[in-house]
Protein backbone atom coordinates (compact mmCIF):
# COMPACT_ATOMS: atom_id res chain seq x y z
CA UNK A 1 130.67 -43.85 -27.53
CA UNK A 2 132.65 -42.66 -25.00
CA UNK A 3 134.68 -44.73 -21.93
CA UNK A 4 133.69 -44.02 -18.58
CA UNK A 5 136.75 -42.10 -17.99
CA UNK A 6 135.72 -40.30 -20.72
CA UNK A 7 132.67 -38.92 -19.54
CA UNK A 8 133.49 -38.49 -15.62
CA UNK A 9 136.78 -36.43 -16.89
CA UNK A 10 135.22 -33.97 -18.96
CA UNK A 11 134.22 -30.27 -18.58
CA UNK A 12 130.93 -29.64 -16.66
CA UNK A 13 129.61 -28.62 -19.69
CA UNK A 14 129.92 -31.54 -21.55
CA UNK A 15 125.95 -32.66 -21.01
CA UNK A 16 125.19 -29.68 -23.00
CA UNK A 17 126.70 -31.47 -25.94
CA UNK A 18 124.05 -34.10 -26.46
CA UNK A 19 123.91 -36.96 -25.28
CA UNK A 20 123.17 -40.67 -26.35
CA UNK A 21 122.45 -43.83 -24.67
CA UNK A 22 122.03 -46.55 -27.00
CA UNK A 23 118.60 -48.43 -26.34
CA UNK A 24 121.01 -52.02 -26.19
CA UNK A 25 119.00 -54.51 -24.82
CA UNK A 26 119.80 -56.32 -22.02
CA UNK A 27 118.87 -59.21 -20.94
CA UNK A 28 116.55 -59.01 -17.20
CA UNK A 29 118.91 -60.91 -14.57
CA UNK A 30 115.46 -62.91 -13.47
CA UNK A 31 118.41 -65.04 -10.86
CA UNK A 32 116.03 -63.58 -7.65
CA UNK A 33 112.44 -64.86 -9.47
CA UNK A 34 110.92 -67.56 -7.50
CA UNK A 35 108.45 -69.76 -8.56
CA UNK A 36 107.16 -70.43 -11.89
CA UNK A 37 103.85 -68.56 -11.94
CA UNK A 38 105.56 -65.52 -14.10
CA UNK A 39 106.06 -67.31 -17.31
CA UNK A 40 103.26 -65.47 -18.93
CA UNK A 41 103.87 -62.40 -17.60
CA UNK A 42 107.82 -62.67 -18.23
CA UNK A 43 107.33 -63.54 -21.67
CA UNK A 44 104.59 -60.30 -22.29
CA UNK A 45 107.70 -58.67 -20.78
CA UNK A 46 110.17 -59.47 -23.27
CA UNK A 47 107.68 -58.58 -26.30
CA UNK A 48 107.41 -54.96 -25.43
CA UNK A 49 111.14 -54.78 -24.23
CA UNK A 50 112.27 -56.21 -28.08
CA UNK A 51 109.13 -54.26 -29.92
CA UNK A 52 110.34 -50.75 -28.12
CA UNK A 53 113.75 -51.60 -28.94
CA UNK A 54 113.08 -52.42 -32.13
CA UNK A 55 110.62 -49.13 -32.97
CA UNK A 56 113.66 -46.91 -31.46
CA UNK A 57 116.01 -48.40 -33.79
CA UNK A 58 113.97 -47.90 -36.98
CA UNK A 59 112.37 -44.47 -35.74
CA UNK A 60 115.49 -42.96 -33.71
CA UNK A 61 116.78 -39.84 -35.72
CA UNK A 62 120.37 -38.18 -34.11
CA UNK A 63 118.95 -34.92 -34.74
CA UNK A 64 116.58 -35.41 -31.90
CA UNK A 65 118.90 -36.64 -29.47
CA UNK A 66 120.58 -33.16 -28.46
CA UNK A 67 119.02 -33.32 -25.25
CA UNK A 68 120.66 -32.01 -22.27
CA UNK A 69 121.25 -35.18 -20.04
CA UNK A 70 120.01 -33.62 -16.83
CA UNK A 71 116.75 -32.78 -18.81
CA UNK A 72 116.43 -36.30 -19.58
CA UNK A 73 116.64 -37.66 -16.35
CA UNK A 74 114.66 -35.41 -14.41
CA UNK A 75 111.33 -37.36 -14.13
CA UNK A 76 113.22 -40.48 -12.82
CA UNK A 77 113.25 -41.56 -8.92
CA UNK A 78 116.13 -42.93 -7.29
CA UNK A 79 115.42 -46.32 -4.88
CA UNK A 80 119.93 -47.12 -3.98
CA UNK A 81 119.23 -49.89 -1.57
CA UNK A 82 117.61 -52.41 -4.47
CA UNK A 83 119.36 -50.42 -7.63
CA UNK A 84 116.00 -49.49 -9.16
CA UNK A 85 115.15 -46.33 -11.32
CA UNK A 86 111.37 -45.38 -11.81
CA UNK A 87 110.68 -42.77 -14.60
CA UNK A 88 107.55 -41.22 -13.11
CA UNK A 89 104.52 -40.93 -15.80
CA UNK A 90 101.59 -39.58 -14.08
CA UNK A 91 98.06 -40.87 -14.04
CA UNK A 92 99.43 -44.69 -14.98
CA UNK A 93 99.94 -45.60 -11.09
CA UNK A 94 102.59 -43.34 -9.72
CA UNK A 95 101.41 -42.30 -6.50
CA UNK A 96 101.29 -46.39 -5.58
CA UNK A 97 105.08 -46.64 -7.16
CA UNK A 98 106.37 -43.39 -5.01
CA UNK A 99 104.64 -45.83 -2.07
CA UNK A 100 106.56 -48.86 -2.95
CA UNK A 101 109.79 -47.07 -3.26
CA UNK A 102 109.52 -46.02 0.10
CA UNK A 103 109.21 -49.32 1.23
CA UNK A 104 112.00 -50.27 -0.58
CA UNK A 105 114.23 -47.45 1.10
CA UNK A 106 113.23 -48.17 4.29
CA UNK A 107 111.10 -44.73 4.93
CA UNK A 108 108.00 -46.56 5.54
CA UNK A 109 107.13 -49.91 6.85
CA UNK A 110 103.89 -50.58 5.13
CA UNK A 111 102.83 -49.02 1.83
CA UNK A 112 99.28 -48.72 2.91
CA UNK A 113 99.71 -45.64 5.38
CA UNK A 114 101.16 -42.94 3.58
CA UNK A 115 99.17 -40.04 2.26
CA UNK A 116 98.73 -38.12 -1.44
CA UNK A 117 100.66 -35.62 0.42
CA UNK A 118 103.49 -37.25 1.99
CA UNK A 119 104.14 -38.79 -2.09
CA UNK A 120 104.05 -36.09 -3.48
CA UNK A 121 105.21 -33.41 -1.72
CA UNK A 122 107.31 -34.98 0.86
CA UNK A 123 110.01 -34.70 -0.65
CA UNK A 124 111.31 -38.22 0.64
CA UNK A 125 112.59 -39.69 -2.82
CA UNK A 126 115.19 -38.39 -4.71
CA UNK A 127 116.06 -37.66 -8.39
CA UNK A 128 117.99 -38.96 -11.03
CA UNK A 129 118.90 -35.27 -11.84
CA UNK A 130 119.96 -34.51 -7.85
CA UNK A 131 123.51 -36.70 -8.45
CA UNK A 132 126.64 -35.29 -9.92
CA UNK A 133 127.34 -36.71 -13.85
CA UNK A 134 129.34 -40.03 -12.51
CA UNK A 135 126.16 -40.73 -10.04
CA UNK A 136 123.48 -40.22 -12.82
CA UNK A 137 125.68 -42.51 -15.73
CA UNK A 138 126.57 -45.00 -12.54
CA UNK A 139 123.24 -45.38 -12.07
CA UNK A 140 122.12 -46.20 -15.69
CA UNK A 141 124.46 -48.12 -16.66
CA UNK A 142 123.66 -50.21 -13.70
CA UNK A 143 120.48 -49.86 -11.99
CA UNK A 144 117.15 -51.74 -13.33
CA UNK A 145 115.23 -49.26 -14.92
CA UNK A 146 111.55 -49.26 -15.27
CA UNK A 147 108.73 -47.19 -17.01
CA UNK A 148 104.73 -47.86 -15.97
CA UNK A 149 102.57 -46.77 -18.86
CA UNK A 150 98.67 -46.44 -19.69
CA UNK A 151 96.71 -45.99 -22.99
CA UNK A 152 96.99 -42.49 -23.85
CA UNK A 153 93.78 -41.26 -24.65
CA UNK A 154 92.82 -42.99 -20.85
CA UNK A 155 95.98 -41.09 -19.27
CA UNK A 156 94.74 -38.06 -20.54
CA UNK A 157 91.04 -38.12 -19.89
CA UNK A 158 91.99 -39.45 -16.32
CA UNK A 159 94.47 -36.39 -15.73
CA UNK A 160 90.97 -34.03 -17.08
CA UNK A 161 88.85 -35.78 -14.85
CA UNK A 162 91.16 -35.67 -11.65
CA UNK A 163 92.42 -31.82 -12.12
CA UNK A 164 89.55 -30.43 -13.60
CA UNK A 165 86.54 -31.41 -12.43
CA UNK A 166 87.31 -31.60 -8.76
CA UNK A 167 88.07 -28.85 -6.70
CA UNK A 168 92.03 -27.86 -7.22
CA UNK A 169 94.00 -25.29 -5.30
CA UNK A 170 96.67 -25.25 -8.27
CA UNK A 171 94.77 -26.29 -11.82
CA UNK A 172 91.83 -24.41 -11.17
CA UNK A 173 93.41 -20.83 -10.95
CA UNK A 174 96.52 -21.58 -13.46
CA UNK A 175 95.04 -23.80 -15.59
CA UNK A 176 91.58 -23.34 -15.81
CA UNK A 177 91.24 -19.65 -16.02
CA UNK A 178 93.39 -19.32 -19.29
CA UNK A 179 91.40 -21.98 -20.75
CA UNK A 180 87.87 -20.60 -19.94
CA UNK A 181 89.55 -16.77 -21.28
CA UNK A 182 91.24 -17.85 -24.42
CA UNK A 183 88.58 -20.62 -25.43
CA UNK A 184 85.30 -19.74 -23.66
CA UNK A 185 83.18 -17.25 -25.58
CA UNK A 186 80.84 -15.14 -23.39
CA UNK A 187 82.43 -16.57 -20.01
CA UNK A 188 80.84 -15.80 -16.88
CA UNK A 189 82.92 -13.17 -14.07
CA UNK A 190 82.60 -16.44 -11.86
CA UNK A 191 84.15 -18.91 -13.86
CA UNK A 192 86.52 -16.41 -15.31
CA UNK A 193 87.67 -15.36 -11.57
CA UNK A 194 88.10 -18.66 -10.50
CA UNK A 195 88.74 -21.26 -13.09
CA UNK A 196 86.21 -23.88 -12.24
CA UNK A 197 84.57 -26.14 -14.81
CA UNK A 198 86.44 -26.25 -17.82
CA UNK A 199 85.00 -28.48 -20.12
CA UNK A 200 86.55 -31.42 -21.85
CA UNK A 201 86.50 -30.11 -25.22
CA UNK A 202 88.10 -26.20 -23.83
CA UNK A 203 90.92 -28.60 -22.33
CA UNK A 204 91.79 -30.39 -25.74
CA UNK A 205 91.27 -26.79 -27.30
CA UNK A 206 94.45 -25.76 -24.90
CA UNK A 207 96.20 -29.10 -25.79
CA UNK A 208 96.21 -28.58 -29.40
CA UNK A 209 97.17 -24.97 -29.45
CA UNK A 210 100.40 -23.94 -30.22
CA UNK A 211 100.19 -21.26 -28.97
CA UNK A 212 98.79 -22.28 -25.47
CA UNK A 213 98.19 -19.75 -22.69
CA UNK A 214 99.80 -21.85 -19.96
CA UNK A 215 102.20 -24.47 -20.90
CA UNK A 216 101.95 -28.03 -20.65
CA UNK A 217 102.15 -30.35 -17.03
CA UNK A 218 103.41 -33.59 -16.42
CA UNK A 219 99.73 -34.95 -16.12
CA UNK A 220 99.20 -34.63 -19.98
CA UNK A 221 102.59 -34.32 -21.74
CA UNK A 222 103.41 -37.25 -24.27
CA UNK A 223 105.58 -40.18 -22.54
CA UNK A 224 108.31 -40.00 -24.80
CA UNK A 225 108.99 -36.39 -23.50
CA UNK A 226 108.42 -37.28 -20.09
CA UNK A 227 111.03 -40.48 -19.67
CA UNK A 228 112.44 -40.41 -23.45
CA UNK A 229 112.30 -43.99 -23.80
CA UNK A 230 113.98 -44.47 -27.13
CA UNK A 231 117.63 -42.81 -25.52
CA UNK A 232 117.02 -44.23 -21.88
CA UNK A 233 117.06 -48.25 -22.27
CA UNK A 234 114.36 -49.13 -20.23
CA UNK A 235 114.95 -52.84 -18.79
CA UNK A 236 110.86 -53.24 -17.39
CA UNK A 237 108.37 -51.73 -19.40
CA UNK A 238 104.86 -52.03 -17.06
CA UNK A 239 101.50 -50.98 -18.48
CA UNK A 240 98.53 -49.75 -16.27
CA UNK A 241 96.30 -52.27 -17.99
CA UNK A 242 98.00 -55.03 -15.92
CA UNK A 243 99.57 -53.11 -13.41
CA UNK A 244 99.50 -54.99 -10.92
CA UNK A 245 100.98 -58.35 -12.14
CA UNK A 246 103.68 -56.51 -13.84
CA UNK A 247 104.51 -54.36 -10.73
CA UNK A 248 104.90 -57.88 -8.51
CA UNK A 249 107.23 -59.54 -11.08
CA UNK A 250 109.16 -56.44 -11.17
CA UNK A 251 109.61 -55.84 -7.44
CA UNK A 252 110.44 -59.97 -7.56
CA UNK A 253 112.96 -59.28 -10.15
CA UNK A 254 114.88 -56.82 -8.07
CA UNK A 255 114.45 -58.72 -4.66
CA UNK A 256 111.82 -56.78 -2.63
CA UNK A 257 111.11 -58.49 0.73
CA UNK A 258 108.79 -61.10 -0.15
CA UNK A 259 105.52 -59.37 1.76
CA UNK A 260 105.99 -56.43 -0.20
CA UNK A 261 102.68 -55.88 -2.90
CA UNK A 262 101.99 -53.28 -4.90
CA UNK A 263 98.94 -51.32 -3.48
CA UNK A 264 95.13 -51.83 -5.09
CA UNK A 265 93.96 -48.82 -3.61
CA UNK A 266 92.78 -46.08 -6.31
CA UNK A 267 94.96 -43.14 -5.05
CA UNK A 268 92.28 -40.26 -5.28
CA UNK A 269 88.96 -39.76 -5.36
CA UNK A 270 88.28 -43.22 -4.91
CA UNK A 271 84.47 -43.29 -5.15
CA UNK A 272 84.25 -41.75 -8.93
CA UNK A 273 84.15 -44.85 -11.56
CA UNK A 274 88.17 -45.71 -13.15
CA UNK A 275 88.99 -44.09 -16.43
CA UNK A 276 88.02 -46.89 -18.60
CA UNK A 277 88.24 -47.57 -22.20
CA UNK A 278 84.11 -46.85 -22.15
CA UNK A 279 84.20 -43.54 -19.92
CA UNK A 280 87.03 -42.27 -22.65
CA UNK A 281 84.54 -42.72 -25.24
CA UNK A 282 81.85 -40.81 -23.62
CA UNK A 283 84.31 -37.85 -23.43
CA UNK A 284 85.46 -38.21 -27.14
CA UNK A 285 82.10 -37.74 -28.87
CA UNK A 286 82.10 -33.93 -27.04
CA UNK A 287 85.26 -33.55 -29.93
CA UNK A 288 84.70 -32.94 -33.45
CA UNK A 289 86.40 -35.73 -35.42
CA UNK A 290 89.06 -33.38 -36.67
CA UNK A 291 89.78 -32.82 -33.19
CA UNK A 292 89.92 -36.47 -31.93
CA UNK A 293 92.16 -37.12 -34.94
CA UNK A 294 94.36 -34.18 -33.83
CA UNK A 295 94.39 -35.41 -30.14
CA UNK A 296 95.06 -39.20 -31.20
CA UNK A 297 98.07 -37.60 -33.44
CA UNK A 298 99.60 -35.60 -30.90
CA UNK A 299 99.69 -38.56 -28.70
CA UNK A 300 101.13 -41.06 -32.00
CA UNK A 301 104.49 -41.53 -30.64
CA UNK A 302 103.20 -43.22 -27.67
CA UNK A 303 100.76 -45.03 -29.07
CA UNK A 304 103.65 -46.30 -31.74
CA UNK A 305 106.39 -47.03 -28.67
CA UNK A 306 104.45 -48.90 -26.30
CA UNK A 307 102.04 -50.94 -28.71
CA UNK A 308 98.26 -49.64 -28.19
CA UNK A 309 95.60 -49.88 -30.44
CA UNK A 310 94.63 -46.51 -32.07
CA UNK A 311 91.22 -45.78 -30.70
């Protein structure tokens, strides 16, 4: 372990070295908490902070951990004013948390009346990866960091259902047309020029290939290579399934104005039906049971970390 002086006096190219944070666990400074309706949720908290701690400890190899710092940080957003650190995972309420953090950083007054594009592409938040070394271990070591995440096989079939079968400037054309090529026999000239309607079972096709066409994307790629939870200790762990109580207590915990609330708006395409437990299974039985099995283990590590049920 090395002292701060250490690390802030050392050559530029010292994050190539590897790097580990311990996953210590702290305990959550609740001093800002009012009122004593978050006893359930507090103590929900502390199961998956000690079970995630407790899985990294047994699980953690050092082999794995030669990870180029600025790699590892690069999916987390930066909110100074209230010392918080979001590590983005996609399709488990991140376009509402990109809202709230503008709130918090005084960009927007109301959560309620900024678009899809002004999240996402604005380019209003910035990234863990944006600061100089001292700026991104300052910020660990002492801002409350937080990870939202959601059932995987949900996450995923959500991400299918959102890129892939609505229209898609980007998915469509990258995505979808080296899907239908490489896994589509006898494919139309349509859907071969423009991508459109790749089914479920082409998509997992992709997913288990290792030799994929495109690469992966955000949308889809396993949690524990998104935010690396077992080498970044992750004070609030949130889960869609009760995001909204978890979100609250969390922005309580770091002192959000009080009429602050995390949105209940669904993002996008708010009139299709929410990726639910019984809309997953529909999807599932166009697998074959080897590929289900495949899917559920190339998703195992986040099903282990974060506590769901194996479907």
């Amino acid at each position: 372990q090395l002292s701060d002086q250490q690390k802030m006096s050392e050559s530029p190219l010292s994050p190539f070295r590897g790097v580990y944070l311990p996953p210590a666990l702290h305990p959550l400074n609740k001093t800002l908490v009012k009122g004593g309706k978050w006893k359930d949720v507090d103590s929900t908290q502390e199961e998956r902070r000690s079970f995630l701690h407790d899985f990294c400890k047994k699980y953690n190899s050092r082999k794995q951990l030669q990870t180029h710092l600025v790699h590892l940080v690069s999916r987390i957003y930066v909110e100074d004013r209230h010392k918080v650190l979001y590590c983005e995972v996609p399709k488990a309420g991140c376009s509402n948390w990109k809202r709230v953090l503008m709130v918090l950083n005084g960009l927007a007054v109301s959560a309620h009346n900024i678009s899809h594009d002004d999240v996402h592409y604005g380019k209003h938040l910035r990234k863990l990866d944006s600061y100089d070394l001292k700026g991104i271990y300052t910020r660990l070591n002492t801002y409350t960091k937080t990870i939202f995440v959601r059932d995987p096989m949900e996450r995923l079939v959500s991400a299918f259902r959102d890129k892939f079968e609505h229209p898609n400037s980007y998915y469509h054309p990258v995505f979808g047309k080296a899907i239908i090529k490489k896994y589509r026999h006898n494919a139309n000239e349509e859907a071969l020029k423009t991508g459109s309607g790749v089914k479920f079972k082409e998509f997992i096709q992709y997913l288990l290939d290792s030799h994929r066409p495109v690469g992966m994307d955000i949308h889809w790629e396993q949690v524990s290579k998104l935010c690396y939870p077992c080498l970044i200790n992750y004070d609030f762990i949130g889960k869609f399934e009760t995001l909204e109580e978890d979100a609250n207590y969390f922005l309580q915990l770091v002192g959000a104005p009080a009429e602050l609330k995390f949105p209940k708006f669904k993002d996008r395409h708010s009139s299709d039906e929410r990726t639910s437990a019984e809309v997953v299974r529909q999807y599932l039985k166009e697998l074959s049971k080897e590929e289900r099995q495949l899917t559920y283990d190339f998703y195992y590590l986040d099903y282990l970390m974060f506590n769901y049920t194996s479907p």
